[in-house]
mmCIF file of C-alpha atoms in Angstrom:
data_model
loop_
_atom_site.group_PDB
_atom_site.id
_atom_site.type_symbol
_atom_site.label_atom_id
_atom_site.label_comp_id
_atom_site.label_asym_id
_atom_site.label_seq_id
_atom_site.Cartn_x
_atom_site.Cartn_y
_atom_site.Cartn_z
ATOM 1 C CA MET A 1 36.099 -39.206 4.988
ATOM 2 C CA LEU A 2 39.624 -40.072 6.020
ATOM 3 C CA LYS A 3 38.719 -40.047 9.693
ATOM 4 C CA GLY A 4 35.743 -42.301 9.027
ATOM 5 C CA LYS A 5 37.944 -44.848 7.273
ATOM 6 C CA PHE A 6 40.337 -44.803 10.199
ATOM 7 C CA TYR A 7 37.536 -45.448 12.664
ATOM 8 C CA ASN A 8 36.389 -48.326 10.451
ATOM 9 C CA PHE A 9 39.949 -49.573 10.534
ATOM 10 C CA LEU A 10 40.014 -49.418 14.308
ATOM 11 C CA TYR A 11 36.844 -51.462 14.748
ATOM 12 C CA ASN A 12 37.046 -53.757 11.685
ATOM 13 C CA GLU A 13 39.647 -56.430 12.201
ATOM 14 C CA LYS A 14 39.465 -57.725 8.603
ATOM 15 C CA LEU A 15 39.909 -54.337 6.893
ATOM 16 C CA ASP A 16 42.888 -54.461 4.526
ATOM 17 C CA ILE A 17 45.010 -51.301 4.536
ATOM 18 C CA ARG A 18 48.397 -50.324 3.194
ATOM 19 C CA PRO A 19 50.253 -47.604 5.136
ATOM 20 C CA GLU A 20 51.300 -45.577 2.086
ATOM 21 C CA GLN A 21 47.724 -45.632 0.814
ATOM 22 C CA TYR A 22 46.724 -43.226 3.574
ATOM 23 C CA GLY A 23 50.050 -41.489 4.097
ATOM 24 C CA LEU A 24 50.902 -43.548 7.162
ATOM 25 C CA THR A 25 54.328 -44.547 8.351
ATOM 26 C CA ARG A 26 55.030 -48.013 9.733
ATOM 27 C CA GLN A 27 55.358 -46.610 13.267
ATOM 28 C CA GLU A 28 51.976 -44.894 13.010
ATOM 29 C CA LEU A 29 50.372 -48.040 11.625
ATOM 30 C CA ALA A 30 51.867 -50.119 14.445
ATOM 31 C CA ALA A 31 50.487 -47.668 17.031
ATOM 32 C CA LEU A 32 47.045 -47.780 15.438
ATOM 33 C CA LEU A 33 47.104 -51.596 15.373
ATOM 34 C CA THR A 34 47.987 -51.635 19.067
ATOM 35 C CA LEU A 35 45.137 -49.254 19.851
ATOM 36 C CA ARG A 36 42.727 -51.277 17.718
ATOM 37 C CA ASN A 37 43.545 -54.408 19.634
ATOM 38 C CA LEU A 38 43.066 -52.522 22.876
ATOM 39 C CA ILE A 39 39.675 -51.193 21.742
ATOM 40 C CA ASN A 40 38.465 -54.567 20.531
ATOM 41 C CA ASN A 41 39.743 -56.643 23.436
ATOM 42 C CA SER A 42 39.646 -54.307 26.434
ATOM 43 C CA PRO A 43 37.470 -51.279 25.655
ATOM 44 C CA GLU A 44 37.191 -50.481 29.355
ATOM 45 C CA ASN A 45 40.958 -49.774 29.451
ATOM 46 C CA VAL A 46 40.813 -47.187 26.681
ATOM 47 C CA ASP A 47 41.158 -43.696 28.159
ATOM 48 C CA ASP A 48 41.131 -40.167 26.759
ATOM 49 C CA GLN A 49 44.865 -40.153 26.256
ATOM 50 C CA ASP A 50 44.605 -43.113 23.907
ATOM 51 C CA TRP A 51 42.042 -41.246 21.815
ATOM 52 C CA GLU A 52 44.280 -38.177 21.875
ATOM 53 C CA GLN A 53 47.081 -40.302 20.486
ATOM 54 C CA ILE A 54 44.818 -41.379 17.628
ATOM 55 C CA GLN A 55 43.879 -37.751 16.976
ATOM 56 C CA HIS A 56 47.538 -36.708 16.850
ATOM 57 C CA ILE A 57 48.263 -39.426 14.309
ATOM 58 C CA LEU A 58 45.266 -38.400 12.205
ATOM 59 C CA ILE A 59 46.311 -34.749 12.278
ATOM 60 C CA GLN A 60 49.823 -35.645 11.159
ATOM 61 C CA VAL A 61 48.464 -37.764 8.304
ATOM 62 C CA GLU A 62 46.184 -34.926 7.226
ATOM 63 C CA LYS A 63 49.123 -32.537 7.250
ATOM 64 C CA ARG A 64 51.199 -34.943 5.186
ATOM 65 C CA ARG A 65 48.531 -35.739 2.593
ATOM 66 C CA TYR A 66 46.617 -32.467 2.185
ATOM 67 C CA LEU A 67 48.081 -29.505 4.032
ATOM 68 C CA TYR A 68 51.740 -29.933 3.049
ATOM 69 C CA PRO A 69 51.066 -29.758 -0.744
ATOM 70 C CA ALA A 70 48.849 -26.728 -0.165
ATOM 71 C CA TRP A 71 51.564 -25.036 1.895
ATOM 72 C CA CYS A 72 54.137 -25.713 -0.840
ATOM 73 C CA ALA A 73 51.807 -24.173 -3.427
ATOM 74 C CA GLU A 74 51.312 -21.058 -1.256
ATOM 75 C CA GLU A 75 55.065 -20.681 -0.776
ATOM 76 C CA ALA A 76 55.645 -21.009 -4.522
ATOM 77 C CA GLU A 77 52.954 -18.407 -5.206
ATOM 78 C CA GLN A 78 54.604 -15.970 -2.781
ATOM 79 C CA GLN A 79 58.087 -16.841 -4.133
ATOM 80 C CA LEU A 80 59.171 -18.025 -0.691
ATOM 81 C CA THR A 81 62.270 -20.211 -1.004
ATOM 82 C CA LEU A 82 64.411 -22.177 1.415
ATOM 83 C CA SER A 83 67.260 -19.678 1.483
ATOM 84 C CA PRO A 84 69.018 -17.325 3.930
ATOM 85 C CA ASP A 85 66.854 -14.503 2.548
ATOM 86 C CA PHE A 86 63.808 -15.856 4.383
ATOM 87 C CA PHE A 87 65.099 -18.285 7.029
ATOM 88 C CA ARG A 88 67.595 -18.359 9.849
ATOM 89 C CA ASN A 89 69.016 -21.621 11.070
ATOM 90 C CA PRO A 90 68.608 -21.604 14.878
ATOM 91 C CA SER A 91 71.664 -22.724 16.801
ATOM 92 C CA GLU A 92 69.520 -23.638 19.803
ATOM 93 C CA PRO A 93 65.940 -24.922 20.133
ATOM 94 C CA ALA A 94 63.182 -22.426 20.797
ATOM 95 C CA LEU A 95 62.795 -21.206 24.362
ATOM 96 C CA ARG A 96 60.036 -22.925 26.302
ATOM 97 C CA PHE A 97 58.520 -21.193 29.308
ATOM 98 C CA VAL A 98 56.382 -24.194 30.320
ATOM 99 C CA LYS A 99 57.993 -27.598 30.285
ATOM 100 C CA PRO A 100 55.589 -30.180 28.871
ATOM 101 C CA THR A 101 54.988 -33.431 30.692
ATOM 102 C CA GLU A 102 56.440 -36.704 29.487
ATOM 103 C CA ARG A 103 52.997 -37.849 28.326
ATOM 104 C CA SER A 104 52.424 -34.710 26.236
ATOM 105 C CA GLU A 105 55.924 -35.062 24.771
ATOM 106 C CA GLU A 106 54.999 -38.596 23.740
ATOM 107 C CA LEU A 107 51.778 -37.439 22.104
ATOM 108 C CA LEU A 108 53.388 -34.507 20.318
ATOM 109 C CA ALA A 109 56.048 -36.834 18.979
ATOM 110 C CA TRP A 110 53.430 -38.074 16.490
ATOM 111 C CA ARG A 111 53.097 -34.504 15.208
ATOM 112 C CA ASP A 112 56.806 -34.187 14.477
ATOM 113 C CA ASN A 113 59.233 -35.817 12.064
ATOM 114 C CA PRO A 114 62.797 -35.529 13.392
ATOM 115 C CA ALA A 115 64.350 -37.016 10.258
ATOM 116 C CA PHE A 116 62.540 -34.537 8.016
ATOM 117 C CA LEU A 117 63.500 -31.661 10.324
ATOM 118 C CA ARG A 118 67.174 -32.700 10.280
ATOM 119 C CA SER A 119 67.076 -32.929 6.481
ATOM 120 C CA TRP A 120 65.427 -29.499 6.235
ATOM 121 C CA ARG A 121 67.995 -27.885 8.512
ATOM 122 C CA ALA A 122 70.881 -29.600 6.721
ATOM 123 C CA ARG A 123 69.626 -28.308 3.390
ATOM 124 C CA LEU A 124 69.218 -24.794 4.795
ATOM 125 C CA GLN A 125 72.694 -24.903 6.373
ATOM 126 C CA GLY A 126 74.118 -26.039 3.035
ATOM 127 C CA ARG A 127 72.627 -22.993 1.350
ATOM 128 C CA PHE A 128 74.019 -20.795 4.115
ATOM 129 C CA ASP A 129 77.445 -22.275 3.403
ATOM 130 C CA GLN A 130 77.013 -21.736 -0.336
ATOM 131 C CA GLN A 131 76.096 -18.095 0.179
ATOM 132 C CA ALA A 132 79.022 -17.578 2.568
ATOM 133 C CA GLY A 133 81.421 -19.165 0.063
ATOM 134 C CA LEU A 134 80.052 -17.015 -2.740
ATOM 135 C CA SER A 135 80.397 -13.844 -0.658
ATOM 136 C CA GLU A 136 83.950 -14.739 0.347
ATOM 137 C CA ALA A 137 84.897 -15.409 -3.273
ATOM 138 C CA LEU A 138 83.373 -12.070 -4.286
ATOM 139 C CA TYR A 139 85.295 -10.203 -1.562
ATOM 140 C CA LYS A 140 88.550 -11.834 -2.633
ATOM 141 C CA THR A 141 87.920 -10.947 -6.277
ATOM 142 C CA VAL A 142 87.129 -7.317 -5.443
ATOM 143 C CA ASP A 143 90.169 -7.152 -3.153
ATOM 144 C CA ARG A 144 92.458 -8.487 -5.867
ATOM 145 C CA ILE A 145 91.052 -6.045 -8.429
ATOM 146 C CA GLU A 146 91.457 -3.109 -6.026
ATOM 147 C CA GLN A 147 95.100 -4.034 -5.423
ATOM 148 C CA GLU A 148 95.694 -3.811 -9.163
ATOM 149 C CA VAL A 149 93.576 -0.751 -9.996
ATOM 150 C CA LEU A 150 93.792 1.636 -7.015
ATOM 151 C CA PRO A 151 97.551 2.449 -7.306
ATOM 152 C CA SER A 152 97.140 3.473 -10.957
ATOM 153 C CA LEU A 153 94.092 5.551 -10.021
ATOM 154 C CA ARG A 154 96.079 7.285 -7.269
ATOM 155 C CA ASP A 155 98.987 7.960 -9.637
ATOM 156 C CA GLY A 156 96.567 9.479 -12.145
ATOM 157 C CA LEU A 157 95.122 11.798 -9.479
ATOM 158 C CA ILE A 158 98.622 12.886 -8.414
ATOM 159 C CA ASP A 159 99.593 13.617 -12.025
ATOM 160 C CA LEU A 160 96.422 15.684 -12.398
ATOM 161 C CA LEU A 161 97.160 17.551 -9.157
ATOM 162 C CA TYR A 162 100.673 18.541 -10.235
ATOM 163 C CA GLU A 163 100.154 18.771 -13.994
ATOM 164 C CA ASP A 164 101.338 22.403 -14.003
ATOM 165 C CA ALA A 165 104.623 21.544 -12.275
ATOM 166 C CA THR A 166 107.579 21.740 -14.643
ATOM 167 C CA GLY A 167 110.645 19.579 -14.567
ATOM 168 C CA MET A 168 109.029 16.934 -12.323
ATOM 169 C CA ASP A 169 108.334 13.307 -13.163
ATOM 170 C CA ARG A 170 105.845 10.988 -11.504
ATOM 171 C CA GLU A 171 108.223 9.992 -8.712
ATOM 172 C CA ASP A 172 108.813 13.642 -7.879
ATOM 173 C CA ASN A 173 105.073 14.238 -7.854
ATOM 174 C CA LYS A 174 104.590 11.320 -5.444
ATOM 175 C CA GLN A 175 107.231 12.678 -3.103
ATOM 176 C CA LYS A 176 105.659 16.125 -3.204
ATOM 177 C CA ALA A 177 102.196 14.692 -2.479
ATOM 178 C CA THR A 178 103.637 12.713 0.428
ATOM 179 C CA ASN A 179 105.233 15.830 1.940
ATOM 180 C CA GLU A 180 102.251 18.122 1.396
ATOM 181 C CA LEU A 181 99.332 15.795 2.094
ATOM 182 C CA LEU A 182 101.105 13.688 4.744
ATOM 183 C CA ILE A 183 100.068 10.436 3.088
ATOM 184 C CA ASN A 184 102.320 7.734 1.707
ATOM 185 C CA ALA A 185 101.934 8.037 -2.065
ATOM 186 C CA PHE A 186 104.393 5.183 -2.704
ATOM 187 C CA GLU A 187 102.361 2.389 -1.111
ATOM 188 C CA ASN A 188 100.940 -0.474 -3.136
ATOM 189 C CA GLY A 189 97.307 -1.539 -3.089
ATOM 190 C CA CYS A 190 97.701 -4.140 -0.325
ATOM 191 C CA ARG A 191 97.446 -1.774 2.642
ATOM 192 C CA LYS A 192 93.941 -1.348 4.070
ATOM 193 C CA THR A 193 92.736 1.467 6.273
ATOM 194 C CA THR A 194 89.694 3.616 6.952
ATOM 195 C CA ARG A 195 89.045 7.315 6.477
ATOM 196 C CA ALA A 196 89.088 7.887 10.240
ATOM 197 C CA ALA A 197 92.319 5.930 10.750
ATOM 198 C CA GLN A 198 94.034 7.748 7.880
ATOM 199 C CA ALA A 199 92.882 11.126 9.199
ATOM 200 C CA ILE A 200 94.252 10.335 12.675
ATOM 201 C CA GLU A 201 97.563 9.199 11.217
ATOM 202 C CA THR A 202 97.830 12.356 9.105
ATOM 203 C CA LEU A 203 97.115 14.611 12.093
ATOM 204 C CA GLN A 204 99.701 12.789 14.179
ATOM 205 C CA LEU A 205 102.289 13.259 11.447
ATOM 206 C CA LEU A 206 101.347 16.937 11.267
ATOM 207 C CA VAL A 207 101.742 17.478 15.016
ATOM 208 C CA TRP A 208 104.943 15.425 15.150
ATOM 209 C CA GLY A 209 106.381 17.375 12.229
ATOM 210 C CA ILE A 210 105.551 20.685 13.888
ATOM 211 C CA LEU A 211 107.075 19.498 17.173
ATOM 212 C CA ASN A 212 110.361 18.555 15.519
ATOM 213 C CA GLY A 213 110.467 21.512 13.142
ATOM 214 C CA GLN A 214 110.259 19.444 9.950
ATOM 215 C CA PHE A 215 108.224 22.046 8.032
ATOM 216 C CA GLU A 216 109.823 25.002 6.285
ATOM 217 C CA ASN A 217 106.688 27.125 6.547
ATOM 218 C CA SER A 218 106.963 29.411 9.584
ATOM 219 C CA ALA A 219 103.213 29.115 10.183
ATOM 220 C CA PHE A 220 103.837 25.512 11.232
ATOM 221 C CA LYS A 221 106.295 26.356 13.987
ATOM 222 C CA ILE A 222 105.651 26.514 17.708
ATOM 223 C CA PRO A 223 106.833 29.647 19.515
ATOM 224 C CA ASP A 224 109.723 29.050 21.839
ATOM 225 C CA ALA A 225 107.646 30.103 24.837
ATOM 226 C CA ASP A 226 105.164 27.255 24.209
ATOM 227 C CA GLN A 227 107.690 24.528 23.399
ATOM 228 C CA ASP A 228 107.886 23.048 26.909
ATOM 229 C CA ASN A 229 104.116 23.184 27.452
ATOM 230 C CA PHE A 230 103.456 21.549 24.095
ATOM 231 C CA LYS A 231 105.940 18.738 24.729
ATOM 232 C CA ALA A 232 104.390 18.061 28.142
ATOM 233 C CA ASN A 233 100.915 17.824 26.583
ATOM 234 C CA TRP A 234 102.138 15.761 23.645
ATOM 235 C CA ARG A 235 103.405 13.130 26.035
ATOM 236 C CA TRP A 236 99.791 12.286 26.843
ATOM 237 C CA MET A 237 98.251 12.983 23.429
ATOM 238 C CA GLN A 238 100.595 11.051 21.173
ATOM 239 C CA SER A 239 98.674 7.777 21.625
ATOM 240 C CA TYR A 240 95.190 6.737 22.638
ATOM 241 C CA ALA A 241 96.440 4.587 25.518
ATOM 242 C CA SER A 242 98.326 7.496 27.089
ATOM 243 C CA TRP A 243 95.409 9.879 26.628
ATOM 244 C CA ARG A 244 92.937 7.364 28.076
ATOM 245 C CA SER A 245 95.062 6.767 31.178
ATOM 246 C CA ALA A 246 95.324 10.520 31.805
ATOM 247 C CA MET A 247 91.585 11.043 31.340
ATOM 248 C CA PHE A 248 90.849 8.060 33.561
ATOM 249 C CA VAL A 249 92.775 9.664 36.418
ATOM 250 C CA PHE A 250 91.208 13.073 35.745
ATOM 251 C CA LEU A 251 87.591 11.874 35.541
ATOM 252 C CA TYR A 252 87.658 9.081 38.169
ATOM 253 C CA PRO A 253 90.374 9.894 40.739
ATOM 254 C CA GLU A 254 88.465 7.971 43.422
ATOM 255 C CA ASN A 255 89.253 4.709 41.641
ATOM 256 C CA LEU A 256 92.931 5.166 42.552
ATOM 257 C CA LEU A 257 91.980 4.927 46.245
ATOM 258 C CA TYR A 258 90.921 1.295 45.960
ATOM 259 C CA PRO A 259 92.899 -0.778 48.481
ATOM 260 C CA ASP A 260 93.785 -3.300 45.811
ATOM 261 C CA LEU A 261 95.700 -0.612 43.919
ATOM 262 C CA LEU A 262 97.717 0.543 46.914
ATOM 263 C CA PRO A 263 101.125 -0.978 47.676
ATOM 264 C CA GLU A 264 101.482 -3.306 50.637
ATOM 265 C CA GLN A 265 102.063 -1.297 53.848
ATOM 266 C CA ASP A 266 103.298 -2.079 57.328
ATOM 267 C CA LYS A 267 100.280 -2.390 59.643
ATOM 268 C CA SER A 268 102.216 -2.687 62.918
ATOM 269 C CA LEU A 269 101.802 0.999 63.822
ATOM 270 C CA PHE A 270 98.048 0.818 63.348
ATOM 271 C CA LYS A 271 97.849 -2.339 65.443
ATOM 272 C CA ASN A 272 99.868 -0.704 68.233
ATOM 273 C CA PHE A 273 97.526 2.296 68.157
ATOM 274 C CA LEU A 274 94.514 0.031 68.536
ATOM 275 C CA ARG A 275 96.120 -1.857 71.394
ATOM 276 C CA LEU A 276 96.979 1.319 73.330
ATOM 277 C CA TYR A 277 93.855 3.396 72.860
ATOM 278 C CA CYS A 278 91.035 0.928 72.204
#
């Protein structure tokens, strides 16, 4: 029915039509008026591309008047919302493997609404920003609460650990936990670490304490015969950078033969050898 009215519009010069009555924009109406004049005045100059342009405009009008409300109803039924849960805002346009011609770009322009697309993306980006701000505020709130709560929780665990100790207050219990567990029990809640990082730090303190004889327990002492060997190994194991450089030389010794890594040498002897024997 809609298409029939449009064809009547194209061939009937006196037909009165308002753009909004059929979901038309002023640009689409102007294009249809131009094509109508061309059809009425010079029908022999009308080609297939002109009819394709009319079809593109009709398809866009049908989308705007009938399909778009139906799509909105389907999205509402499936609880699909314009939010980061369902959409991602592309930073770049979609990849095209075949570049369309200028004529096809012109025709497809009737099937697109750049202003609506910009508005849609701006609204989606705004909701991305809202979600990011909400997440950041939540992280800050949790961080502030942890700074207040975690030290008291740690102190309670230390008191429970040494509840049988007599003649010791909380500060003494903290010092004992620091010496025995090799963790700093006096820190506030601002310091952040991971389980792996804390374990590495504790092991390094353990090895360093054994190396320097800081433990009273004889089981944590290195025999005198192994002192020199241990110190030589500890030189390369005390940090990741030192260990990595040693393993790099051990696993890939050929890399050290690269000419770029060798110092600058005098080449006169080699040149004299070539001149005498070549």
